[in-house]
PDB file of C-alpha atoms in Angstrom:
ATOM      1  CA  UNK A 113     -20.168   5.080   7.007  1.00  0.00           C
ATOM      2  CA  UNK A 114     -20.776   7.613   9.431  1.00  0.00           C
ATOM      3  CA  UNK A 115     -24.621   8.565   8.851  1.00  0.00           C
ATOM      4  CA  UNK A 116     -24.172  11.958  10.163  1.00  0.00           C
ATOM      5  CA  UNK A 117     -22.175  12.860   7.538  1.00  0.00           C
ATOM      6  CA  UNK A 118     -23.389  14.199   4.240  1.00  0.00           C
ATOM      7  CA  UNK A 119     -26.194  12.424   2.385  1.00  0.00           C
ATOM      8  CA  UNK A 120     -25.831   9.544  -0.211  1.00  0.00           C
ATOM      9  CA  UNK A 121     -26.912  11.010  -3.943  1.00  0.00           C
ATOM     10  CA  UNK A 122     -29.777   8.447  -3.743  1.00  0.00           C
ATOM     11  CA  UNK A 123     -31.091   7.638  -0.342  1.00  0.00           C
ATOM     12  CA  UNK A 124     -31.152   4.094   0.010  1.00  0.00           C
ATOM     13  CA  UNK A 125     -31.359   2.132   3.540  1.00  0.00           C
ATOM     14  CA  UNK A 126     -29.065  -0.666   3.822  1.00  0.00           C
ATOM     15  CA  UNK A 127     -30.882  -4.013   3.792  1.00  0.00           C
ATOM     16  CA  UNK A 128     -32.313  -1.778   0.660  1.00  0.00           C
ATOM     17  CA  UNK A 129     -29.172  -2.133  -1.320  1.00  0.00           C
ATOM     18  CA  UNK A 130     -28.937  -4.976  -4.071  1.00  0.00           C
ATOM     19  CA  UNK A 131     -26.812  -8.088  -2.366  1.00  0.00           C
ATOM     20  CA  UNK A 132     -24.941 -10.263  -4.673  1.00  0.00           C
ATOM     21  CA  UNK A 133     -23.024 -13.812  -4.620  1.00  0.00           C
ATOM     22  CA  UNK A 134     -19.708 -13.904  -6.497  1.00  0.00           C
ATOM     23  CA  UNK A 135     -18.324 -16.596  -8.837  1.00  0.00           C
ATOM     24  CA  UNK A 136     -16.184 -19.922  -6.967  1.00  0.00           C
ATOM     25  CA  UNK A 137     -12.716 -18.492  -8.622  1.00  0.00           C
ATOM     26  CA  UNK A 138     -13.429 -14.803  -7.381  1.00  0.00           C
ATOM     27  CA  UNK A 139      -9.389 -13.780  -7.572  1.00  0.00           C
ATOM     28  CA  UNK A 140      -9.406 -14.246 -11.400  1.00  0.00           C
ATOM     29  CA  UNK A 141     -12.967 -12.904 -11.967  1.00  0.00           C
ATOM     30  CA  UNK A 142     -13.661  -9.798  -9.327  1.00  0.00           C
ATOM     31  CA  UNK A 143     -13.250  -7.199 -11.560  1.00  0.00           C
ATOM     32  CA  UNK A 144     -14.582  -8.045 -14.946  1.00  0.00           C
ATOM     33  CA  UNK A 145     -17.443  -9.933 -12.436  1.00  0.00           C
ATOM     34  CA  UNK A 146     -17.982  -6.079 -10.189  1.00  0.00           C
ATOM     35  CA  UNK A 147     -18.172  -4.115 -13.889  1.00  0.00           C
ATOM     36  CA  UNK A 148     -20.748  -6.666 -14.949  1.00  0.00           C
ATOM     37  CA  UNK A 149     -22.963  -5.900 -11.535  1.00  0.00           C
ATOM     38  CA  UNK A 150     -22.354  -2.334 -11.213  1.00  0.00           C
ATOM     39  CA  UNK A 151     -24.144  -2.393 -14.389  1.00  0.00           C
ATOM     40  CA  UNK A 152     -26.501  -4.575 -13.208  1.00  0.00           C
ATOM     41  CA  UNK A 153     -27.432  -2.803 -10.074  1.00  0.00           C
ATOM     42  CA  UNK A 154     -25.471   0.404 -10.191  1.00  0.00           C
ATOM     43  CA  UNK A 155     -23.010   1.646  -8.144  1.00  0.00           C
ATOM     44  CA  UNK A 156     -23.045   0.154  -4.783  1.00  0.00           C
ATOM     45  CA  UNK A 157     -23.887  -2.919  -3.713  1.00  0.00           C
ATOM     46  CA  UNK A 158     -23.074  -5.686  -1.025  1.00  0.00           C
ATOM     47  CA  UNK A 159     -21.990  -9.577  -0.627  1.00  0.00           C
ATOM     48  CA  UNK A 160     -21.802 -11.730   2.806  1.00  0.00           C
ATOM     49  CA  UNK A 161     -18.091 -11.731   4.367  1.00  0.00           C
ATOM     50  CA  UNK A 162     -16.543 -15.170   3.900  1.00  0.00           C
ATOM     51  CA  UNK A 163     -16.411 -16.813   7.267  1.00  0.00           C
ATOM     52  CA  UNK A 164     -12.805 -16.508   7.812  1.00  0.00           C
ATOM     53  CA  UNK A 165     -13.059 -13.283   7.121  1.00  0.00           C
ATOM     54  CA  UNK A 166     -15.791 -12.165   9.423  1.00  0.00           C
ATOM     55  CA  UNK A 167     -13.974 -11.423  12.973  1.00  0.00           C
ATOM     56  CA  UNK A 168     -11.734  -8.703  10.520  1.00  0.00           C
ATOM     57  CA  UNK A 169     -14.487  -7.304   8.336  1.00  0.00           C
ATOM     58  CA  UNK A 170     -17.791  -7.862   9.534  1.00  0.00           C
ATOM     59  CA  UNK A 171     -20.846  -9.808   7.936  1.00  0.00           C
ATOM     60  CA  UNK A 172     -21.092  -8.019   5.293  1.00  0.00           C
ATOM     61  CA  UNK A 173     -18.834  -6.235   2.146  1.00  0.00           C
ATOM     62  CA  UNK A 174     -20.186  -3.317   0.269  1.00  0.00           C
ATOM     63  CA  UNK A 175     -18.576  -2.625  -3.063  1.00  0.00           C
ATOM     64  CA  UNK A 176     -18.528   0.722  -4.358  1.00  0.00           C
ATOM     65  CA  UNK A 177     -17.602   0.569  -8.310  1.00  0.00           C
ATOM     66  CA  UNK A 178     -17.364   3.536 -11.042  1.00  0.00           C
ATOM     67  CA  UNK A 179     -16.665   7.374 -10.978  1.00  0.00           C
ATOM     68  CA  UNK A 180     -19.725   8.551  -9.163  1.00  0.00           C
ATOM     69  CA  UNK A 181     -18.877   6.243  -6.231  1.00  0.00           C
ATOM     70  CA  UNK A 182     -15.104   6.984  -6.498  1.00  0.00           C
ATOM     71  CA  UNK A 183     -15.829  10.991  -5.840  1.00  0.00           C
ATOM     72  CA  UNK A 184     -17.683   9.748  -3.720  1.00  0.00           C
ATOM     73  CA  UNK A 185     -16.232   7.655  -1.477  1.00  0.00           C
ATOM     74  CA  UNK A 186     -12.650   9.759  -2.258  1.00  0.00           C
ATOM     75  CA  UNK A 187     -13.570  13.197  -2.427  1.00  0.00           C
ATOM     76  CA  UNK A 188     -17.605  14.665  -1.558  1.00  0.00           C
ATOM     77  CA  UNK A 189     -18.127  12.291   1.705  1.00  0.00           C
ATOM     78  CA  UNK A 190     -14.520  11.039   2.828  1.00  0.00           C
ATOM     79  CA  UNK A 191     -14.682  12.254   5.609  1.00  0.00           C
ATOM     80  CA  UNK A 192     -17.954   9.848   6.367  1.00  0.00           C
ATOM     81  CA  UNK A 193     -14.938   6.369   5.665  1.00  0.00           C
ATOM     82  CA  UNK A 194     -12.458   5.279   8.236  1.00  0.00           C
ATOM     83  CA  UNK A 195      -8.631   4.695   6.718  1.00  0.00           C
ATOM     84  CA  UNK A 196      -8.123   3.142  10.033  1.00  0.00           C
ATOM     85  CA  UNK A 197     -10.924   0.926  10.047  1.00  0.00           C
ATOM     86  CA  UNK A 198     -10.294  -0.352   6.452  1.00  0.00           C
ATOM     87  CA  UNK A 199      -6.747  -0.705   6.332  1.00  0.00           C
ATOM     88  CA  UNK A 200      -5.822  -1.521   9.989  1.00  0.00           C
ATOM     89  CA  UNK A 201      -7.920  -5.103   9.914  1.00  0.00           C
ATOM     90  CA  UNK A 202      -6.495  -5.806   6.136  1.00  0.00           C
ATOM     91  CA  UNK A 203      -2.773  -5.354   7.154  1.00  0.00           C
ATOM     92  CA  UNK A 204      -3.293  -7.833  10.036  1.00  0.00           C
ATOM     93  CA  UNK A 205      -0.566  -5.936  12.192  1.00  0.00           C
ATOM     94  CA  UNK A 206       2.165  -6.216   9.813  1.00  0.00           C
ATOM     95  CA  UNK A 207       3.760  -2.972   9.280  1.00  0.00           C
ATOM     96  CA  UNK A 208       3.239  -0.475  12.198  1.00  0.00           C
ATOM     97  CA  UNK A 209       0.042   2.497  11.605  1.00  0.00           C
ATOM     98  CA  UNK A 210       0.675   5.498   8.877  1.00  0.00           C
ATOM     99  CA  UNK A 211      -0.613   7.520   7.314  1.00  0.00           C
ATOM    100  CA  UNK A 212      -2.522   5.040   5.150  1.00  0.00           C
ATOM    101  CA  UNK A 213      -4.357   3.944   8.280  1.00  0.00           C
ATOM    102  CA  UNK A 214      -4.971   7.224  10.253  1.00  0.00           C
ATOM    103  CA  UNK A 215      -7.748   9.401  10.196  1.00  0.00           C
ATOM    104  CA  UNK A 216      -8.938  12.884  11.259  1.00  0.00           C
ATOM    105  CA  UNK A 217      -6.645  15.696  12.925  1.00  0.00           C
ATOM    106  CA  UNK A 218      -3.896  13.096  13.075  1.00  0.00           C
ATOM    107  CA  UNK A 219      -3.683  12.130   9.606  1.00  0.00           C
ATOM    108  CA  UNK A 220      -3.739  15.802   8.661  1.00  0.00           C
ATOM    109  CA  UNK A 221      -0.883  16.858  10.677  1.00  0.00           C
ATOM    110  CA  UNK A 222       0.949  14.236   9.529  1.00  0.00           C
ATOM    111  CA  UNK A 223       0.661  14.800   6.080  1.00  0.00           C
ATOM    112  CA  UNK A 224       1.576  18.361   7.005  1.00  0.00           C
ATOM    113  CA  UNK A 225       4.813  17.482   8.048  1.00  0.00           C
ATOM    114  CA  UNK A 226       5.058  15.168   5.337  1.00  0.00           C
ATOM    115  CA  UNK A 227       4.394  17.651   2.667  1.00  0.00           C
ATOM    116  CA  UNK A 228       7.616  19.290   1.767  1.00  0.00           C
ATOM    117  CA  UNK A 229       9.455  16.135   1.102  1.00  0.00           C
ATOM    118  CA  UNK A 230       6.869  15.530  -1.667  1.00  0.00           C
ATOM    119  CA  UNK A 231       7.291  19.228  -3.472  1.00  0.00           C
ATOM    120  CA  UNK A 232       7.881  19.680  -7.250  1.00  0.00           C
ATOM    121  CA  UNK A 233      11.495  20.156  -6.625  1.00  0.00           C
ATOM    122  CA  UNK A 234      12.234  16.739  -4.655  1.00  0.00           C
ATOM    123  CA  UNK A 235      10.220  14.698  -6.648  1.00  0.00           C
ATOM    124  CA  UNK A 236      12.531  16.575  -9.988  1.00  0.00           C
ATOM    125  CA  UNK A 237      15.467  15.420  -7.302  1.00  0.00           C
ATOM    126  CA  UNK A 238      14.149  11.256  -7.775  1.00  0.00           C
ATOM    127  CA  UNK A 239      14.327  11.362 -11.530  1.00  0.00           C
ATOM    128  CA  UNK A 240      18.113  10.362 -11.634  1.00  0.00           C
ATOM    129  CA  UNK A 241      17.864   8.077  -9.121  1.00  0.00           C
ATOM    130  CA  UNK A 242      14.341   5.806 -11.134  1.00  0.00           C
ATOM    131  CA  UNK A 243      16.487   6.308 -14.478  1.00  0.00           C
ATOM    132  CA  UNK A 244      19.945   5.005 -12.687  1.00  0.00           C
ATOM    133  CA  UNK A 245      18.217   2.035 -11.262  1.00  0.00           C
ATOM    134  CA  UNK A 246      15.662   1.274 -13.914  1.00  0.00           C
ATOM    135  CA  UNK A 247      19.240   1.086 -16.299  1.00  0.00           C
ATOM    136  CA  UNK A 248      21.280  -1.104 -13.833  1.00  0.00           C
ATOM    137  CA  UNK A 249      18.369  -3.610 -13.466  1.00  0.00           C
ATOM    138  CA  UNK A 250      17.279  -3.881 -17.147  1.00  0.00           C
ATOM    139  CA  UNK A 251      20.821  -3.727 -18.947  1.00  0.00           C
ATOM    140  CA  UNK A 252      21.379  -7.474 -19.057  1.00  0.00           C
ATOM    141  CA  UNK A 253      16.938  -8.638 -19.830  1.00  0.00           C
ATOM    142  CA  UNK A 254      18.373  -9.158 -23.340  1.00  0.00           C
ATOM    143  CA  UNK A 255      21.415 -11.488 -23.199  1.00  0.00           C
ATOM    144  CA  UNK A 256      19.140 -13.176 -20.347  1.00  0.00           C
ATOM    145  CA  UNK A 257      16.412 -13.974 -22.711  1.00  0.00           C
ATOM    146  CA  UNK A 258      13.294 -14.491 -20.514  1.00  0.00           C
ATOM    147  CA  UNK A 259      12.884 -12.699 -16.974  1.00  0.00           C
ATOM    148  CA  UNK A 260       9.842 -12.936 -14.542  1.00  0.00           C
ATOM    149  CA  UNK A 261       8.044  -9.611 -15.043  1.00  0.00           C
ATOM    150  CA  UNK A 262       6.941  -9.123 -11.700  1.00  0.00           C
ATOM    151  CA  UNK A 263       9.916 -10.341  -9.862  1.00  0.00           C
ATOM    152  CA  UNK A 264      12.222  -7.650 -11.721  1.00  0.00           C
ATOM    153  CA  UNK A 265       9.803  -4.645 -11.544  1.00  0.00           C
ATOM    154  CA  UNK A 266       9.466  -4.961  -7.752  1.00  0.00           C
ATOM    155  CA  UNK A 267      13.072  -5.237  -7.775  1.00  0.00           C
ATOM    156  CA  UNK A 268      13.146  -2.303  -9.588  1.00  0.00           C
ATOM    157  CA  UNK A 269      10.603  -0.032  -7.677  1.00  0.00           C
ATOM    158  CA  UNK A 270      12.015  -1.111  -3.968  1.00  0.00           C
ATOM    159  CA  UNK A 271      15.305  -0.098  -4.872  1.00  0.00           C
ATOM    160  CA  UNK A 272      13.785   3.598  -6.036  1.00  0.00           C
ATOM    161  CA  UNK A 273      11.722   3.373  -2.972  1.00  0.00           C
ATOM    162  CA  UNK A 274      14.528   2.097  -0.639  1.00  0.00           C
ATOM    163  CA  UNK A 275      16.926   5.154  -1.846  1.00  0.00           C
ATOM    164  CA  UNK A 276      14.510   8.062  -2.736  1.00  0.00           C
ATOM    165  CA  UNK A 277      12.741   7.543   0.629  1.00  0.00           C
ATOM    166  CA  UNK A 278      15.423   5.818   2.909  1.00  0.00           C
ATOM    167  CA  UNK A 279      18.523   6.827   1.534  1.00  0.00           C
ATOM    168  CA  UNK A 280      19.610   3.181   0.981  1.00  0.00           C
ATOM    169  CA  UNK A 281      21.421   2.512  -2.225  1.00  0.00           C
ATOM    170  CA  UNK A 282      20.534  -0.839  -4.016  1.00  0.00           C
ATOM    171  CA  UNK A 283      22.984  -3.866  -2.418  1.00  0.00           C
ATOM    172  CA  UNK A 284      22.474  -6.277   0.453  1.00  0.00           C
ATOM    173  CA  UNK A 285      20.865  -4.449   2.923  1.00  0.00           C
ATOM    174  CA  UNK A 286      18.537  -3.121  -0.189  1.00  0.00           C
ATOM    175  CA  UNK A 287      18.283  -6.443  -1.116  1.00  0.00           C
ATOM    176  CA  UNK A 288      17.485  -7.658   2.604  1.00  0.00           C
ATOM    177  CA  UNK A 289      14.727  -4.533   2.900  1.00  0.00           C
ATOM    178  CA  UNK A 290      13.258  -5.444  -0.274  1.00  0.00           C
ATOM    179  CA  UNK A 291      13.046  -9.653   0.794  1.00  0.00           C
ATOM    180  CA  UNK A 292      11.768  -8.706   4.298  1.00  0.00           C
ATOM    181  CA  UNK A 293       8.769  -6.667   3.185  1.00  0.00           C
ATOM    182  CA  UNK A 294       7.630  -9.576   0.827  1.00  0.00           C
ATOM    183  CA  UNK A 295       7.767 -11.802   2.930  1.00  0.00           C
ATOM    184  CA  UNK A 296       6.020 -10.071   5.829  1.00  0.00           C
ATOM    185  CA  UNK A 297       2.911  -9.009   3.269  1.00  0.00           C
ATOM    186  CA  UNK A 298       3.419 -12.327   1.027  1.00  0.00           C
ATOM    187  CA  UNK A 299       5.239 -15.362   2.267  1.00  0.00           C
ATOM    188  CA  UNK A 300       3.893 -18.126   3.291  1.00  0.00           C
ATOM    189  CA  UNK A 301       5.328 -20.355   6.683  1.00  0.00           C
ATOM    190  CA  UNK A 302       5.411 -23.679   6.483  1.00  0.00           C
ATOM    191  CA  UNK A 303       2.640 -25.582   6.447  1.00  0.00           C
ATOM    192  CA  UNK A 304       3.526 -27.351   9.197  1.00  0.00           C
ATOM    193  CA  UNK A 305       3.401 -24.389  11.734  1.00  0.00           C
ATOM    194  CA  UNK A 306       0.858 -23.357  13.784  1.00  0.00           C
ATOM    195  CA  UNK A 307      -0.919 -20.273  13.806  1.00  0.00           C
ATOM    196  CA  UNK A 308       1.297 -19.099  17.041  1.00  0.00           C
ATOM    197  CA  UNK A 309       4.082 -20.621  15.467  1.00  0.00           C
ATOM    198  CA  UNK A 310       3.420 -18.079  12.604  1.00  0.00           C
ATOM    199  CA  UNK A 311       2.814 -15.428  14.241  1.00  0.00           C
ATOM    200  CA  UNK A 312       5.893 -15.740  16.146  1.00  0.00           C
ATOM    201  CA  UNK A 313       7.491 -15.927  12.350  1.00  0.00           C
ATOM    202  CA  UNK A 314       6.258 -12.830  11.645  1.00  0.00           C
ATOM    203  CA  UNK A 315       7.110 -11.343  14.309  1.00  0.00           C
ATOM    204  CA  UNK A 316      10.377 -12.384  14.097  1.00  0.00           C
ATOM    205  CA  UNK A 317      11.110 -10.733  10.634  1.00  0.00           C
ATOM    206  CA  UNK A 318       9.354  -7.722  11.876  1.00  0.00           C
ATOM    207  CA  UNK A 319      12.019  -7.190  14.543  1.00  0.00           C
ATOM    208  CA  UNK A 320      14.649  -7.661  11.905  1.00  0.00           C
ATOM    209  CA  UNK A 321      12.450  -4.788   9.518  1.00  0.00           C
ATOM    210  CA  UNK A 322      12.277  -2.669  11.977  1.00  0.00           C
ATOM    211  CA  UNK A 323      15.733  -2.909  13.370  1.00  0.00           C
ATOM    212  CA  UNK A 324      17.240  -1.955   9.686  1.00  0.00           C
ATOM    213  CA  UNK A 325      14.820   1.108   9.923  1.00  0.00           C
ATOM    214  CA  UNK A 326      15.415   2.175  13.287  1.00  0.00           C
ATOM    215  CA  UNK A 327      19.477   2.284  12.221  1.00  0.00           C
ATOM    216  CA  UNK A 328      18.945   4.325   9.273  1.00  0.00           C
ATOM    217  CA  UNK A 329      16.484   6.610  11.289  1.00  0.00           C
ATOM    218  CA  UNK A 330      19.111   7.156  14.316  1.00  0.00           C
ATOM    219  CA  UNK A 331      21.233   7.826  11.234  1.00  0.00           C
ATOM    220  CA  UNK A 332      19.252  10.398   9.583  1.00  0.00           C
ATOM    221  CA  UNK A 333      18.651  12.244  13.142  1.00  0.00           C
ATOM    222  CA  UNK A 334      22.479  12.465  13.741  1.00  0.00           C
ATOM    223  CA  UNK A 335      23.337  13.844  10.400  1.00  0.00           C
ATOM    224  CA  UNK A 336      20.247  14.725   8.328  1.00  0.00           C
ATOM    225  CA  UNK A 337      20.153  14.096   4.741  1.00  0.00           C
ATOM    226  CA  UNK A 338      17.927  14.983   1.944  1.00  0.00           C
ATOM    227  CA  UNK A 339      16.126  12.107   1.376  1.00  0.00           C
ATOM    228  CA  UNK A 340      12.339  11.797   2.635  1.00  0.00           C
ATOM    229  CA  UNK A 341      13.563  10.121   5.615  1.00  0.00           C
ATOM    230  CA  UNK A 342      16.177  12.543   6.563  1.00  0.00           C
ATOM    231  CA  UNK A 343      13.250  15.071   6.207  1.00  0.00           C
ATOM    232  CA  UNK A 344      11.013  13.661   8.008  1.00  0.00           C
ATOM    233  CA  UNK A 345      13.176  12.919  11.034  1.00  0.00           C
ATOM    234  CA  UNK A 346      13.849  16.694  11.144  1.00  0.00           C
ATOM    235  CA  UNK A 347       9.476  17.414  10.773  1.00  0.00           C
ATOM    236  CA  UNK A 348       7.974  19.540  13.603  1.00  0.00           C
ATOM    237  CA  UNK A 349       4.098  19.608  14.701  1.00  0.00           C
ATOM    238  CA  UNK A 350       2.296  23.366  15.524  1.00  0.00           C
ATOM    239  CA  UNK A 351       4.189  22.494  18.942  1.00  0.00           C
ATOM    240  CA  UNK A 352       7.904  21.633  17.743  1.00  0.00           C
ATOM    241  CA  UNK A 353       7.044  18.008  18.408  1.00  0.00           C
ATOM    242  CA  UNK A 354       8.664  16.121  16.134  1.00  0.00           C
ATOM    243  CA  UNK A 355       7.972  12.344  14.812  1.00  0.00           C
ATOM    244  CA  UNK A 356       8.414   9.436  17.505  1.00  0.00           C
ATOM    245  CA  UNK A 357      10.686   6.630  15.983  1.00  0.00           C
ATOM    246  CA  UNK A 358       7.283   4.710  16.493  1.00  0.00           C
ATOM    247  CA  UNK A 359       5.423   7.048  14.326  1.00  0.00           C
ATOM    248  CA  UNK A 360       8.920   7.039  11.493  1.00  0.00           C
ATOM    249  CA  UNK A 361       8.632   3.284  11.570  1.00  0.00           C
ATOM    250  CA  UNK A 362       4.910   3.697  11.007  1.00  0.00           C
ATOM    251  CA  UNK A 363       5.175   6.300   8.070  1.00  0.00           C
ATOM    252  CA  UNK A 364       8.326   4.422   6.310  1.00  0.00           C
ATOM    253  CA  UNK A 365       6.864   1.037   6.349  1.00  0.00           C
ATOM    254  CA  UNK A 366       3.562   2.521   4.602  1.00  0.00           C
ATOM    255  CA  UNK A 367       5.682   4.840   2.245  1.00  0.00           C
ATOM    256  CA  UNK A 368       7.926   1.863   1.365  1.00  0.00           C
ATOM    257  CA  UNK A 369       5.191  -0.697   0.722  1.00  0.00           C
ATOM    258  CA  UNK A 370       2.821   1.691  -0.923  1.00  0.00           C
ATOM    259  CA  UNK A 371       6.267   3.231  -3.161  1.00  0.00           C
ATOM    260  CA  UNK A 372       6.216   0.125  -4.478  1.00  0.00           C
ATOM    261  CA  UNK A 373       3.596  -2.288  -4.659  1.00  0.00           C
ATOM    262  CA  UNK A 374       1.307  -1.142  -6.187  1.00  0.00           C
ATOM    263  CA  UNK A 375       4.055   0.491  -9.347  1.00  0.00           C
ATOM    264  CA  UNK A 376       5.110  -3.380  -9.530  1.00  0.00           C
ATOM    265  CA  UNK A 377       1.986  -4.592 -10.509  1.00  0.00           C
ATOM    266  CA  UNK A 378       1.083  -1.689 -13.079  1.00  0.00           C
ATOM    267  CA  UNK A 379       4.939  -2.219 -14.258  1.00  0.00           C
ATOM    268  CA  UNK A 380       4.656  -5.556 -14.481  1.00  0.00           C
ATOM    269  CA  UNK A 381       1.237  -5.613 -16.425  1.00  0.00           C
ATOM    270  CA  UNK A 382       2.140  -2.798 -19.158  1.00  0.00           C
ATOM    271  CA  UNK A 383       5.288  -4.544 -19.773  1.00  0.00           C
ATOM    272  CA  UNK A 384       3.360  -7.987 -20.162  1.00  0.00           C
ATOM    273  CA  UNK A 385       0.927  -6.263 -22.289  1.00  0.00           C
ATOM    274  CA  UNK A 386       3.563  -4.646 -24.742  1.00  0.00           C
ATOM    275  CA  UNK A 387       5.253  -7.724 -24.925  1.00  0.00           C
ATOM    276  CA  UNK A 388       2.062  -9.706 -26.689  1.00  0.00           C
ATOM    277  CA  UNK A 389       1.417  -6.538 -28.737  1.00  0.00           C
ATOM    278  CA  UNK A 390       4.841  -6.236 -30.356  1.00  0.00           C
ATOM    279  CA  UNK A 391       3.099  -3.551 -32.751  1.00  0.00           C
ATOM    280  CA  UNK A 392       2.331  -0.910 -30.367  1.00  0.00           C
TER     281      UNK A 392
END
């Protein structure tokens, strides 16, 4: 936090604020375990940074839990939090900066120019296209018996992502998109590879990511489309600047991963839940 900016509801100096430890299998605890302590000792509070995670994050984590520190942290003193900061070290150079990770006059005009592909009438535009794919990738669940929640629902929301923002209509190079971004934010190399030897594997898809990207962009600047890339590739700043393919690679690879992952998981989850509560 910036402590120039704005003032905390209670005044509280940081080696003032309650630390905690969490539990050994924090994955599967965290948030029942952050409930329990926000109730303990209220909304904000802090834990040491594991050790690997130190060099990314600092020595120290402060969690922020409940509505008061939501508006917070999201609305009354935003502008005291760093996007960049935050996200930049947790994405570990994977996807290229956006708008997720940008702050200040640069995020602003970004979302600017961004703005109009997000208006009532475009998002109206999408419907067809969620209903089209959610009915090609769910007609055959039944006569298949069991399916892996979370595999189909990101299959589902990439391919809305993949056309509604990039234009590209579920197939292979869908399919390849959709592969590439997992396993850029999930995979796992082999064990056997060294931490160069990864890097280099990452790297390697990257160029592959980006190279799809950079086709459909050149695309979309030849003969401009409708979709949220086509618009964007047509954007102009205050100064008729418009988007460098840098900066489109940067805004598509956040708008792609955060179209999607995050709709997975809820997707994934309801569906789970309805399933073991047949009556609702």
């Amino acid at each position: 936090m910036d402590p120039n900016v704005g003032s905390a509801p209670t005044v509280k100096s940081f080696d003032e604020m309650p630390t905690i430890s969490v539990p050994g299998d924090d994955r599967l605890e965290m948030p029942a375990f952050l409930a329990q302590m926000s109730i303990e000792h209220g909304p904000a509070f802090r834990r040491p940074t594991p050790p690997r995670q130190q060099q990314r994050f600092g020595s120290w984590l402060v969690h922020m839990v409940g509505p008061e520190a939501n508006r917070f942290v999201l609305q009354s003193h935003r502008d005291a939090f760093s996007h960049e900061r935050g996200w930049t070290p947790s994405l570990g150079g994977r996807v290229e900066q956006g708008l997720l990770n940008t702050d200040g006059p640069l995020h602003d005009q970004a979302r600017k120019m961004m703005n109009p592909a997000f208006a009532v009438a475009y998002m109206q535009a999408y419907l067809p296209i969620m209903n089209r794919i959610v009915g090609e990738c769910t007609g055959d669940w039944v006569e298949r018996g069991a399916v892996d929640l979370w595999v189909e629902t990101r299959r589902i929301t990439f391919d809305v992502a993949a056309e509604a923002l990039v234009g590209m209509q579920a197939g292979a190079e869908a399919d390849r998109l959709r592969g590439l971004f997992f396993a850029i934010m999930h995979g796992q190399s082999p064990a056997a590879l060294s931490r160069e030897a990864h890097v280099a594997h990452i790297t390697s898809l990257r160029g592959e990511l980006d190279n799809l990207l950079l086709r459909a962009i050149a695309q979309r600047r030849a003969a401009p489309t409708d979709d949220i890339l086509g618009l964007l590739t047509q954007a102009r700043d205050e100064q008729g600047q418009p988007f460098s393919d840098k900066q489109l690679l940067g805004h598509v690879h956040i708008l792609l991963l955060a179209g999607h992952e995050t709709t997975t998981t809820l997707s994934a989850w309801l569906l789970y839940l309805l399933a073991t509560h047949p009556d609702y």
